[in-house]
Coordinates of C-alpha atoms in Angstrom, one line a residue:
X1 CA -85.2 -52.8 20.4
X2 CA -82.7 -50.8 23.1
X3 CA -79.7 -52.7 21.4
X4 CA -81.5 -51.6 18.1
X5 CA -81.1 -48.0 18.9
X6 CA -78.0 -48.4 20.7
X7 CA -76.5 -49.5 17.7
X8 CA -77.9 -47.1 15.3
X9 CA -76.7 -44.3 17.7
X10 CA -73.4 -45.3 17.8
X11 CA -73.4 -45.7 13.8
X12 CA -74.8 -41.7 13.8
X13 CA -71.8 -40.7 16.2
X14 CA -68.8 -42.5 14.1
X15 CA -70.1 -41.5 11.4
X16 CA -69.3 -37.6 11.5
X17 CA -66.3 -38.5 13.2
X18 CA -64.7 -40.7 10.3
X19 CA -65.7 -38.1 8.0
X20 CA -63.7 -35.6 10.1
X21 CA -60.8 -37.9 10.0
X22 CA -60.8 -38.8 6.0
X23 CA -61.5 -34.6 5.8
X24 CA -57.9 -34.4 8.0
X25 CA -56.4 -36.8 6.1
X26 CA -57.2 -35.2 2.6
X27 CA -56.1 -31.4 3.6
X28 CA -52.8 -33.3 4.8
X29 CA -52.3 -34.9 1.4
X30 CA -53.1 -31.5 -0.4
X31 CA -50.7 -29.6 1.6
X32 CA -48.2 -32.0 1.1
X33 CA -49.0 -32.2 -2.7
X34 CA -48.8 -28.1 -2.6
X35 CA -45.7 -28.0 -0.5
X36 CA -43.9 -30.4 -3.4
X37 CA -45.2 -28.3 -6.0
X38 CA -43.9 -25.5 -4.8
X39 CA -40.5 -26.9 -4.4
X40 CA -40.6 -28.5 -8.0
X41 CA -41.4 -24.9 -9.6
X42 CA -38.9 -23.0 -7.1
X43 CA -36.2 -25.4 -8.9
X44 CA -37.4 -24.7 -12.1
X45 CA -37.2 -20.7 -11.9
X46 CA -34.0 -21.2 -9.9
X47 CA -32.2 -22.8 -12.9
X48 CA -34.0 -20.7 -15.2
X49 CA -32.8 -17.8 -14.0
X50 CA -29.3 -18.9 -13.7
X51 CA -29.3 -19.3 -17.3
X52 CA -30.7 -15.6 -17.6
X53 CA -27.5 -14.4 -14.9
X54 CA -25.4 -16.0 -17.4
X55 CA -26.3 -14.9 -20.5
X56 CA -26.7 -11.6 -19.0
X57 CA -23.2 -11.8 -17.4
X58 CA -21.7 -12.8 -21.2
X59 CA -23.7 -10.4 -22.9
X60 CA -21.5 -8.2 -20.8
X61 CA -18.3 -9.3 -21.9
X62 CA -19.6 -9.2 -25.6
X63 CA -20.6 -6.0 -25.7
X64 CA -17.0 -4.8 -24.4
X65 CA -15.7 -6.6 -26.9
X66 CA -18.2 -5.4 -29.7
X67 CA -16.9 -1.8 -28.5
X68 CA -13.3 -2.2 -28.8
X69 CA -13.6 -3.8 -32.1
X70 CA -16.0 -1.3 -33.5
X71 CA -13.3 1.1 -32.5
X72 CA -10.2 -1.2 -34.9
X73 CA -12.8 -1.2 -37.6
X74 CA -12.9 2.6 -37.3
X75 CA -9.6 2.8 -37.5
X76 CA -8.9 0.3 -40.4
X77 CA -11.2 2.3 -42.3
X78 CA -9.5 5.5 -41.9
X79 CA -6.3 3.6 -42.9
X80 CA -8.2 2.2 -46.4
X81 CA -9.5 5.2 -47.2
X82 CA -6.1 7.6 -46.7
X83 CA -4.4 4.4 -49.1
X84 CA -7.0 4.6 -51.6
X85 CA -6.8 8.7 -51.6
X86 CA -3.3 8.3 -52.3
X87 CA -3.6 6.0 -55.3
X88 CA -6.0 8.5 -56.8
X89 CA -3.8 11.1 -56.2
X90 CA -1.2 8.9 -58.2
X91 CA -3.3 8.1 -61.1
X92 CA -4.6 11.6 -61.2
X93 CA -0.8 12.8 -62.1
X94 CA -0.1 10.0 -64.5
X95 CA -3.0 10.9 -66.4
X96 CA -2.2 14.6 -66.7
X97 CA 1.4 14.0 -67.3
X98 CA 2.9 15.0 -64.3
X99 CA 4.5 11.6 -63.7
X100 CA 6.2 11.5 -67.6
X101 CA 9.2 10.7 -69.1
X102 CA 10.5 14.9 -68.9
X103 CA 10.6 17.8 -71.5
X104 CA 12.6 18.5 -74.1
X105 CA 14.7 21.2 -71.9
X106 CA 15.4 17.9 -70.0
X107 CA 16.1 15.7 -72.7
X108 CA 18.8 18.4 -73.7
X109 CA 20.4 18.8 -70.5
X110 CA 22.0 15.4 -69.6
X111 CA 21.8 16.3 -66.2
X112 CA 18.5 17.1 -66.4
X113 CA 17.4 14.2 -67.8
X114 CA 19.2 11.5 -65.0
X115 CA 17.3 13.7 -62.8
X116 CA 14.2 13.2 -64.1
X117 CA 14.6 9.4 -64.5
X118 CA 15.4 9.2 -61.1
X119 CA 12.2 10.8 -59.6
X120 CA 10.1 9.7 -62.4
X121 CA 11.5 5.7 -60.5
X122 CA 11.1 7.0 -57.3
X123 CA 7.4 8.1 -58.0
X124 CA 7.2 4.9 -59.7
X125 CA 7.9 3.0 -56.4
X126 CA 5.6 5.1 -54.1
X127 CA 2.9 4.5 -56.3
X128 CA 3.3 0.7 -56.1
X129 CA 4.0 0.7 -52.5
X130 CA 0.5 2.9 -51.8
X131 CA -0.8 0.3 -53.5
X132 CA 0.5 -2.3 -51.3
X133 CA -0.7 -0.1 -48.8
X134 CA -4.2 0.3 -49.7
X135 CA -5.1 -3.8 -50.4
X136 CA -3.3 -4.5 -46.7
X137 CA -5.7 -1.7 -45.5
X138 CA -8.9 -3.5 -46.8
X139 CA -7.5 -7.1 -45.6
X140 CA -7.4 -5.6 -42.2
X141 CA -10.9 -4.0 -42.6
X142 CA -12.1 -7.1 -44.0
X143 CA -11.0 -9.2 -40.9
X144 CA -11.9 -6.7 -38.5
X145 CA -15.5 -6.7 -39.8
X146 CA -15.8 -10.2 -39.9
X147 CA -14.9 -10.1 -36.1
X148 CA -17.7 -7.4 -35.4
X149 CA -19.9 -9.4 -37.5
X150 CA -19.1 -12.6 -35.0
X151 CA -19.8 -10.5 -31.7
X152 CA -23.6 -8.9 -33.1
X153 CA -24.1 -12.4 -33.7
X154 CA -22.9 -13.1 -30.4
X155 CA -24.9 -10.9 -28.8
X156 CA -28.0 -11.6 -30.7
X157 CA -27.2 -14.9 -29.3
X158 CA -27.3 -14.3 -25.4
X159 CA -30.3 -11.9 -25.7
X160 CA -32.7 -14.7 -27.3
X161 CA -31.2 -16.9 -24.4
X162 CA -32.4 -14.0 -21.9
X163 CA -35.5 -13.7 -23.9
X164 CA -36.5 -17.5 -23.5
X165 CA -35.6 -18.0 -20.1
X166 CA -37.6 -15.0 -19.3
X167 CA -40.8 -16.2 -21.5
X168 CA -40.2 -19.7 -20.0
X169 CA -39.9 -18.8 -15.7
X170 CA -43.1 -16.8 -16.8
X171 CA -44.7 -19.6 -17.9
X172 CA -43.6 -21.8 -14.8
X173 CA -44.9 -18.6 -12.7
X174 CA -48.1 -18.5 -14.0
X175 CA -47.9 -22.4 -13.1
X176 CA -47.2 -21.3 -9.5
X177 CA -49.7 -18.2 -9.7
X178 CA -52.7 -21.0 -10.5
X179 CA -51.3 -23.8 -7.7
X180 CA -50.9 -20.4 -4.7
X181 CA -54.5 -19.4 -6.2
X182 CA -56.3 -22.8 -4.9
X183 CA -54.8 -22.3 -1.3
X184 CA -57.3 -20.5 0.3
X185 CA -60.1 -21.3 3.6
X186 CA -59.1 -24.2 5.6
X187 CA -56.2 -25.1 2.9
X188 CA -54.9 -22.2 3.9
X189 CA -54.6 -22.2 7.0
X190 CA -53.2 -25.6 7.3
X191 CA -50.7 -24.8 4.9
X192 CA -49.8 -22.1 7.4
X193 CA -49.7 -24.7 9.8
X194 CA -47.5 -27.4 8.1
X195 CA -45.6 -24.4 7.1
X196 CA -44.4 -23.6 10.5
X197 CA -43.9 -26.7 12.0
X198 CA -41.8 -27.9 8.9
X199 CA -39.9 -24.4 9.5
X200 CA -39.0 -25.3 13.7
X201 CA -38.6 -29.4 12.7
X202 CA -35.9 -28.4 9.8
X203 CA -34.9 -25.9 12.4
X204 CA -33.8 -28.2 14.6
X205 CA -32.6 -30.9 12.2
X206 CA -30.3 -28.1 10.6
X207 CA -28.8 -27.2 14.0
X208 CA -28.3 -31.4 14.6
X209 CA -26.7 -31.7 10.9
X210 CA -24.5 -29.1 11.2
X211 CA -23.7 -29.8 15.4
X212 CA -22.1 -33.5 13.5
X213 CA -20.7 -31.6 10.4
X214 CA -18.6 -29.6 12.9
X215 CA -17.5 -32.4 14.9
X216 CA -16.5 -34.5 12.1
X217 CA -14.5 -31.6 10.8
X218 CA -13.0 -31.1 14.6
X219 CA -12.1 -34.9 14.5
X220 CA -10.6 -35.1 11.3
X221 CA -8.6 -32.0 12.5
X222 CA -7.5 -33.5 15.4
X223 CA -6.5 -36.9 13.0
X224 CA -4.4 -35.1 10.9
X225 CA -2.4 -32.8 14.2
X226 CA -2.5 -36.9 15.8
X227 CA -0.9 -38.0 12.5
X228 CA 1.5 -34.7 12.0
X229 CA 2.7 -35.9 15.6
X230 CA 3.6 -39.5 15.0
X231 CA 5.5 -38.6 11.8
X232 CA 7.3 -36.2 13.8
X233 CA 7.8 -38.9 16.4
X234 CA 8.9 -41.7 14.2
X235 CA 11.3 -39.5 12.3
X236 CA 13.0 -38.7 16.1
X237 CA 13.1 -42.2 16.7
X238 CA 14.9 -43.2 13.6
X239 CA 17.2 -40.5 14.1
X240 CA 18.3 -42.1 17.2
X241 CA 19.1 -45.3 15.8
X242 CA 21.1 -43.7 13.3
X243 CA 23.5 -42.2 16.3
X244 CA 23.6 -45.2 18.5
X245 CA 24.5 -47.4 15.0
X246 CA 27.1 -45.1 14.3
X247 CA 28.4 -44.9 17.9
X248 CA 28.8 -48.6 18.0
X249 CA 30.9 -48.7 14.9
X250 CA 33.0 -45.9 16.7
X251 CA 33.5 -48.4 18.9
X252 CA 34.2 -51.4 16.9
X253 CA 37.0 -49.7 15.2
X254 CA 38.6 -48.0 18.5
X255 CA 39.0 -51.8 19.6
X256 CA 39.9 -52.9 16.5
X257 CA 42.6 -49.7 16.5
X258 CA 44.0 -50.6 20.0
X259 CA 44.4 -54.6 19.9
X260 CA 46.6 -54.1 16.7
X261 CA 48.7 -51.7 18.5
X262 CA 49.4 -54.1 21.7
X263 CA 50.3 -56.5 19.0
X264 CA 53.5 -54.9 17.1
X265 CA 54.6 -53.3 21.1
X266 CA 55.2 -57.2 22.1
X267 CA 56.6 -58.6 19.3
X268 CA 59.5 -55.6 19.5
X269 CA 59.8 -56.4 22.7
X270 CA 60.4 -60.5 22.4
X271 CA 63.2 -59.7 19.4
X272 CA 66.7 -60.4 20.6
X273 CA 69.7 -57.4 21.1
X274 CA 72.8 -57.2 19.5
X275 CA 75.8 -58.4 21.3
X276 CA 79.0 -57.0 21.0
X277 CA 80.2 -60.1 19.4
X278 CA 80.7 -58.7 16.2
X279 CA 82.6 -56.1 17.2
X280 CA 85.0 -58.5 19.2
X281 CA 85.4 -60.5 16.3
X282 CA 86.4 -57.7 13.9
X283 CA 89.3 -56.6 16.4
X284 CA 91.6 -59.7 15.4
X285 CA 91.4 -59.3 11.5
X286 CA 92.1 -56.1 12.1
X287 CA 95.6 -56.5 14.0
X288 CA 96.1 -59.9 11.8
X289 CA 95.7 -57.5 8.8
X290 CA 98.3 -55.3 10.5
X291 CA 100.8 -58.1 10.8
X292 CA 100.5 -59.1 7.1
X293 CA 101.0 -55.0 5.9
X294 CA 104.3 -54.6 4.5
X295 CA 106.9 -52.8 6.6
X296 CA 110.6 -53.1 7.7
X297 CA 111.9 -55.9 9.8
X298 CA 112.6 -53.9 12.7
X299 CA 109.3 -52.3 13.3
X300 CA 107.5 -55.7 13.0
X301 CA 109.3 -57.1 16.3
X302 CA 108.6 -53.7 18.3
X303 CA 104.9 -53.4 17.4
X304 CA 104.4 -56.9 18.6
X305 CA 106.5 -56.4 22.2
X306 CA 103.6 -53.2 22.6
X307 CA 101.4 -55.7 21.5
X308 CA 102.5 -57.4 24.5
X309 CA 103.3 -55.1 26.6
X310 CA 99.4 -53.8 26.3
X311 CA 97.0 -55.6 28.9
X312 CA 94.4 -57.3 27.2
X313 CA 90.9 -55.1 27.3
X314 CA 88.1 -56.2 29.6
X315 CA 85.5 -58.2 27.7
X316 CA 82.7 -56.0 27.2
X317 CA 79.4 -57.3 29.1
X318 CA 76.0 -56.9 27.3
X319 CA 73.8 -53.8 28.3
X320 CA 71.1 -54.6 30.4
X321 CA 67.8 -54.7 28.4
X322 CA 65.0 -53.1 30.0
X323 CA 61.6 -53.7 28.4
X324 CA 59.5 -50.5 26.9
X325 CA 56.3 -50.1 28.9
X326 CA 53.4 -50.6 27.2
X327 CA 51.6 -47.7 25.9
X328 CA 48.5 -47.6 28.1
X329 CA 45.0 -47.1 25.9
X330 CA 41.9 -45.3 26.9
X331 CA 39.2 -47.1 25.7
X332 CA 36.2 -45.1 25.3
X333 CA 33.4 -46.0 27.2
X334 CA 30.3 -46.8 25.0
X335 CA 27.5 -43.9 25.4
X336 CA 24.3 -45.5 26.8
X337 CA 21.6 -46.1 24.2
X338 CA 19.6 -43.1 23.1
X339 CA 16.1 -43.2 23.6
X340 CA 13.7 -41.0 21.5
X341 CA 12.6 -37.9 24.2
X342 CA 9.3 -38.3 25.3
X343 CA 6.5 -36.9 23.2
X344 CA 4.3 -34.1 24.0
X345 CA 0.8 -34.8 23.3
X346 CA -0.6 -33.3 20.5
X347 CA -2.3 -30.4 20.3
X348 CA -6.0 -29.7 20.4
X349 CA -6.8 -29.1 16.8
X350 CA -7.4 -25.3 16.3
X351 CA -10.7 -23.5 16.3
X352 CA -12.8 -22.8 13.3
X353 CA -11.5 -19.3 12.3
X354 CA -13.8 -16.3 13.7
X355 CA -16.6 -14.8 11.2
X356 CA -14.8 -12.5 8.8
X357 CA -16.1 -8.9 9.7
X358 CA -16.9 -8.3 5.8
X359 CA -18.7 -11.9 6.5
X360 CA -20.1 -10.7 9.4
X361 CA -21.5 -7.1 7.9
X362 CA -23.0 -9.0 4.8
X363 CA -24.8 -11.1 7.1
X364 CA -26.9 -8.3 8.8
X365 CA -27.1 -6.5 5.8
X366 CA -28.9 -9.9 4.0
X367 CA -30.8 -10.7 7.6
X368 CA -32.2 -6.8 6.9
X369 CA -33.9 -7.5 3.9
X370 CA -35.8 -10.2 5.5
X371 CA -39.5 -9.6 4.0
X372 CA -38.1 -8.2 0.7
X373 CA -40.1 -9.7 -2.3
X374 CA -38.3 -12.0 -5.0
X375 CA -37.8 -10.1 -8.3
X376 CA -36.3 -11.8 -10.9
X377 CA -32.9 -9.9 -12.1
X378 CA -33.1 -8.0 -8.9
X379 CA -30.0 -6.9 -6.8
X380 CA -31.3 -3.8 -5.3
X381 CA -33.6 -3.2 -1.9
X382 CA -36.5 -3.2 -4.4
X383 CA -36.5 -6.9 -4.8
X384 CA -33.4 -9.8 -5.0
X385 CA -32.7 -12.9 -6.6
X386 CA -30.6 -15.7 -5.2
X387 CA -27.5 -14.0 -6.6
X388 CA -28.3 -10.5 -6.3
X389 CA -29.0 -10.7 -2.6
X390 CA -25.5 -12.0 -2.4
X391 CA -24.0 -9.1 -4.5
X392 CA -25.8 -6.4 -2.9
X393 CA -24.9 -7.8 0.7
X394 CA -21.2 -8.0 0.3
X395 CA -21.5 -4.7 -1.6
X396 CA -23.2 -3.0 1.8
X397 CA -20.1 -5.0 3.5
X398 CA -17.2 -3.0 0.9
X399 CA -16.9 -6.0 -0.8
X400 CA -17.6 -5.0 -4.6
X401 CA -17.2 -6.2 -7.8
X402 CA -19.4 -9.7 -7.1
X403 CA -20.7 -11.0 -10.2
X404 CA -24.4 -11.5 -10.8
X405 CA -24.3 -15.2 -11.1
X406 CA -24.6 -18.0 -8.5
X407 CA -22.5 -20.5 -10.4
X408 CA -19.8 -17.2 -11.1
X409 CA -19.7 -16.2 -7.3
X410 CA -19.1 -20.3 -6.3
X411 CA -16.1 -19.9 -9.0
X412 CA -14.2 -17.2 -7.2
X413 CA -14.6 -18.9 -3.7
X414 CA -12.8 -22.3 -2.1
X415 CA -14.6 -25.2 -1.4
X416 CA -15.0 -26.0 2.0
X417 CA -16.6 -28.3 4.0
X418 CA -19.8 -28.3 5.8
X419 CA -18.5 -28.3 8.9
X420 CA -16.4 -25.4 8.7
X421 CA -18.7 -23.2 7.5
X422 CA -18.9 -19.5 9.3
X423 CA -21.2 -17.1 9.3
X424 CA -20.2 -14.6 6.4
X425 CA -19.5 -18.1 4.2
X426 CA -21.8 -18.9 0.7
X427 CA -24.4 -22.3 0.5
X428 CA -24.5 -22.9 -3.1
X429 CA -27.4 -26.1 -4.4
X430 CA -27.5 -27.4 -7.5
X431 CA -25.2 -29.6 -10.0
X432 CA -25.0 -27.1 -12.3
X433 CA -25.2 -24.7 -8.9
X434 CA -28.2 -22.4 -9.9
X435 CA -29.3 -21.2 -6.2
X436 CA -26.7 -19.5 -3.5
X437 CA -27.3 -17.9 -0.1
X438 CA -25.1 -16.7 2.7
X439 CA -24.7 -19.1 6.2
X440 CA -25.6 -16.9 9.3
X441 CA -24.7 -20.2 11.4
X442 CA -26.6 -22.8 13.4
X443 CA -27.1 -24.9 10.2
X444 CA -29.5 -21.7 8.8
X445 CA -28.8 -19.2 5.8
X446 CA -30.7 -16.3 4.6
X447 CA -31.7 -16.5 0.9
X448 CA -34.3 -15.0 -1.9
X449 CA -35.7 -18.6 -3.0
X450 CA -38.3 -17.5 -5.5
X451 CA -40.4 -15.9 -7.2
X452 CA -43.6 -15.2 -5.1
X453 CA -41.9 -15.6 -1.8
X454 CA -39.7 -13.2 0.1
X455 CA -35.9 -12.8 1.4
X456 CA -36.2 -15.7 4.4
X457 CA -34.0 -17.8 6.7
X458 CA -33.7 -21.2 6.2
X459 CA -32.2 -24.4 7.2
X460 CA -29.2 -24.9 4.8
X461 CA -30.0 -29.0 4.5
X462 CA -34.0 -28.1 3.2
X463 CA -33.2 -26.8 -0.4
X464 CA -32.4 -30.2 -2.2
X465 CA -30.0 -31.9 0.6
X466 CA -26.4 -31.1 1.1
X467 CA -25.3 -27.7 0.2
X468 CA -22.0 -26.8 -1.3
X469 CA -20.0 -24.3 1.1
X470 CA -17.6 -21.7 0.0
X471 CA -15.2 -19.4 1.2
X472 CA -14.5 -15.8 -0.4

């Protein structure tokens, strides 16, 4: 009977106590289901009213253009008309004769009568070139109506695109308007809850994310100063064995150069002088050629008694020979081998660059509009979209001129990535990009998300994963 009871009890006390738990368990699943709505109908508005931006943004440009064309067609008609008066004119004189052949005073007078014919041709051609005049006139007004007719149809164009994107985000807000309508009591409150403690968890997660993103970007910084360095290095190095190649065939030809010159100083040295033989030997022919000369008999035997009487000339004795010294070479001594100079380390890649103070001044003007409600269209203190929050920010900063378009103010920017974002730089989402904010740092940017929420800081990685970071 005790273990009766016992039992029983325990049954009464788990039973409240699972019912507590399955009561947890289903205000978790609802908050989750209402945090994913939420997110799936932000997404929707955001792309609906970057379709709106843009048509708005083209309407623009078709309106300038309807202007300046409505002023050509002005004009073209002013033309037309001042041809087509001047035809009339012309008619209205051939009709009552004052374009005719000339009177009978001219017909008399010769003179007259050429100059007649002469103006009567020269009216002739001025009626045919008004003519001329007036259908180029109404070609030109033709064309430049058809152009105006292209521009209102243009513009009737991008206003139905305004119109539906407006009829459909007020669709998908009422949508939103019915989901926000259900949170209320202990939903409520929970959401709160979740809300948060998702808030300080992608907090933290954003600051981690974007703590990596910078150090990748710092060590692929650092890889491309490492690899700027070894080029520089290797291009030294081969410039060194450039100059020693080119010292060594210095060489090679200096030794070449001085072992032909020993060669030709030896072989002059080894060749054999003249002797005075020759001359010796040329003395005789020329006395026995004396003999043979014909002169008197009496001189013959008194040049040979001198010949006699003369004593015979010492043989001369061959010089002594001395041998040319060698001409002594210099060889130049080889340079020692060049090495490649030592190479500094490389640098520490540089610092991301400091917040831009225009950067810096739109980023307190968006963080002061924190609290300011979503309005779709809205670039004023009295409500912001994504892209109007932008604009007016870097307005406040004296940076005008921004258009009113998320995927426009991407266009005019240069991608960068993640990691070198700064505060000041834009987080665009979205392939097309439809939703834009501006980074304050830490992996957080300040953005209007949507329509019944408020100007807010966020983590950069929460609004559909990576964002796209851009520099203006």
């Amino acid at each position: 009977m005790a273990a009766t009871l016992m039992a029983s009890s325990v049954v009464i006390v788990a039973t409240p106590a699972s019912a507590q738990g399955n009561d947890s368990r289903e205000l978790a699943a609802q908050v989750d289901r209402i945090v994913a709505r939420r997110a799936d109908l932000g997404e929707k508005i955001s792309v609906l009213e970057e379709r709106a931006n843009l048509a708005k943004a083209e309407l623009v440009d078709i309106e300038a253009r309807s202007k300046v064309t409505e002023a050509d067609v002005s004009s073209a008609e002013k033309s037309m008309k001042d041809a087509q008066g001047q035809v009339k004119r012309y008619a209205v004189r051939a009709f009552t004769g004052g374009l005719g052949t000339g009177n009978a005073s001219a017909q008399d007078n010769p003179t007259d009568a050429i100059r007649s014919r002469t103006l009567l041709a020269t009216a002739q051609g001025n009626r045919e070139q008004a003519v001329e005049e007036g259908r180029a006139a109404r070609s030109d007004l033709s064309s430049k109506q058809e152009l105006l007719d292209e521009t209102a149809v243009a513009k009737a164009t991008a206003r139905e695109r305004i119109e539906s994107s407006r009829a459909e985000m007020k669709t998908v807000e009422g949508e939103l308007a019915a989901s926000e309508a259900q949170v209320k009591g202990d939903l409520a409150e929970a959401l709160e809850r979740e809300e948060r403690q998702r808030f300080e968890a992608e907090r933290a997660e954003a600051e981690r994310r974007q703590a990596e993103a910078e150090a990748q970007a710092q060590a692929e910084s650092q890889a491309e100063a490492d690899a700027q360095v070894q080029a520089q290095a290797e291009t030294a190095a081969g410039a060194g064995e450039t100059a020693a190649g080119e010292s060594a065939e210095t060489e090679d030809g200096e030794s070449a150069a001085s072992s032909s010159g020993d060669g030709s100083g030896s072989a002059a040295d080894t060749s054999p002088a003249p002797t005075p033989t020759a001359k010796a030997k040329a003395k005789p022919k020329a006395g026995s050629a004396a003999k043979a000369s014909p002169t008197s008999k009496s001189s013959a035997p008194k040049r040979a008694g001198a010949a006699r009487a003369v004593a015979p000339a010492p043989k001369p004795t061959a010089a002594p020979t001395t041998r040319a010294p060698r001409p002594t070479t210099t060889r130049p001594t080889a340079p020692p081998p060049t090495t490649p100079r030592p190479v500094a380390p490389p640098p520490p890649p540089p610092p991301p660059p400091p917040p831009s103070s225009s950067g810096q001044r739109a980023v307190q003007a968006a963080l002061s509009m924190r609290g300011t409600p979503y309005r779709w269209g809205g670039q004023s203190p009295g409500g912001f979209d994504c892209s109007g929050l932008v604009l007016w920010a870097y307005a406040q900063a004296g940076r005008g001129g921004l258009p009113h378009s998320s995927r426009m103010q991407v266009a005019m920017g240069r991608r960068i990535s993640v990691g070198e974002l700064v505060p000041g730089d834009l987080v665009a989402y979205g392939s097309p990009v439809h939703h834009i904010g501006i980074y304050i740092g830490g992996g957080q940017y300040v953005h209007a998300p949507r329509t019944g929420d408020v100007v807010k800081v966020a983590s950069i990685y929460r609004f559909n994963g990576t964002p796209i970071a851009v520099r203006i």
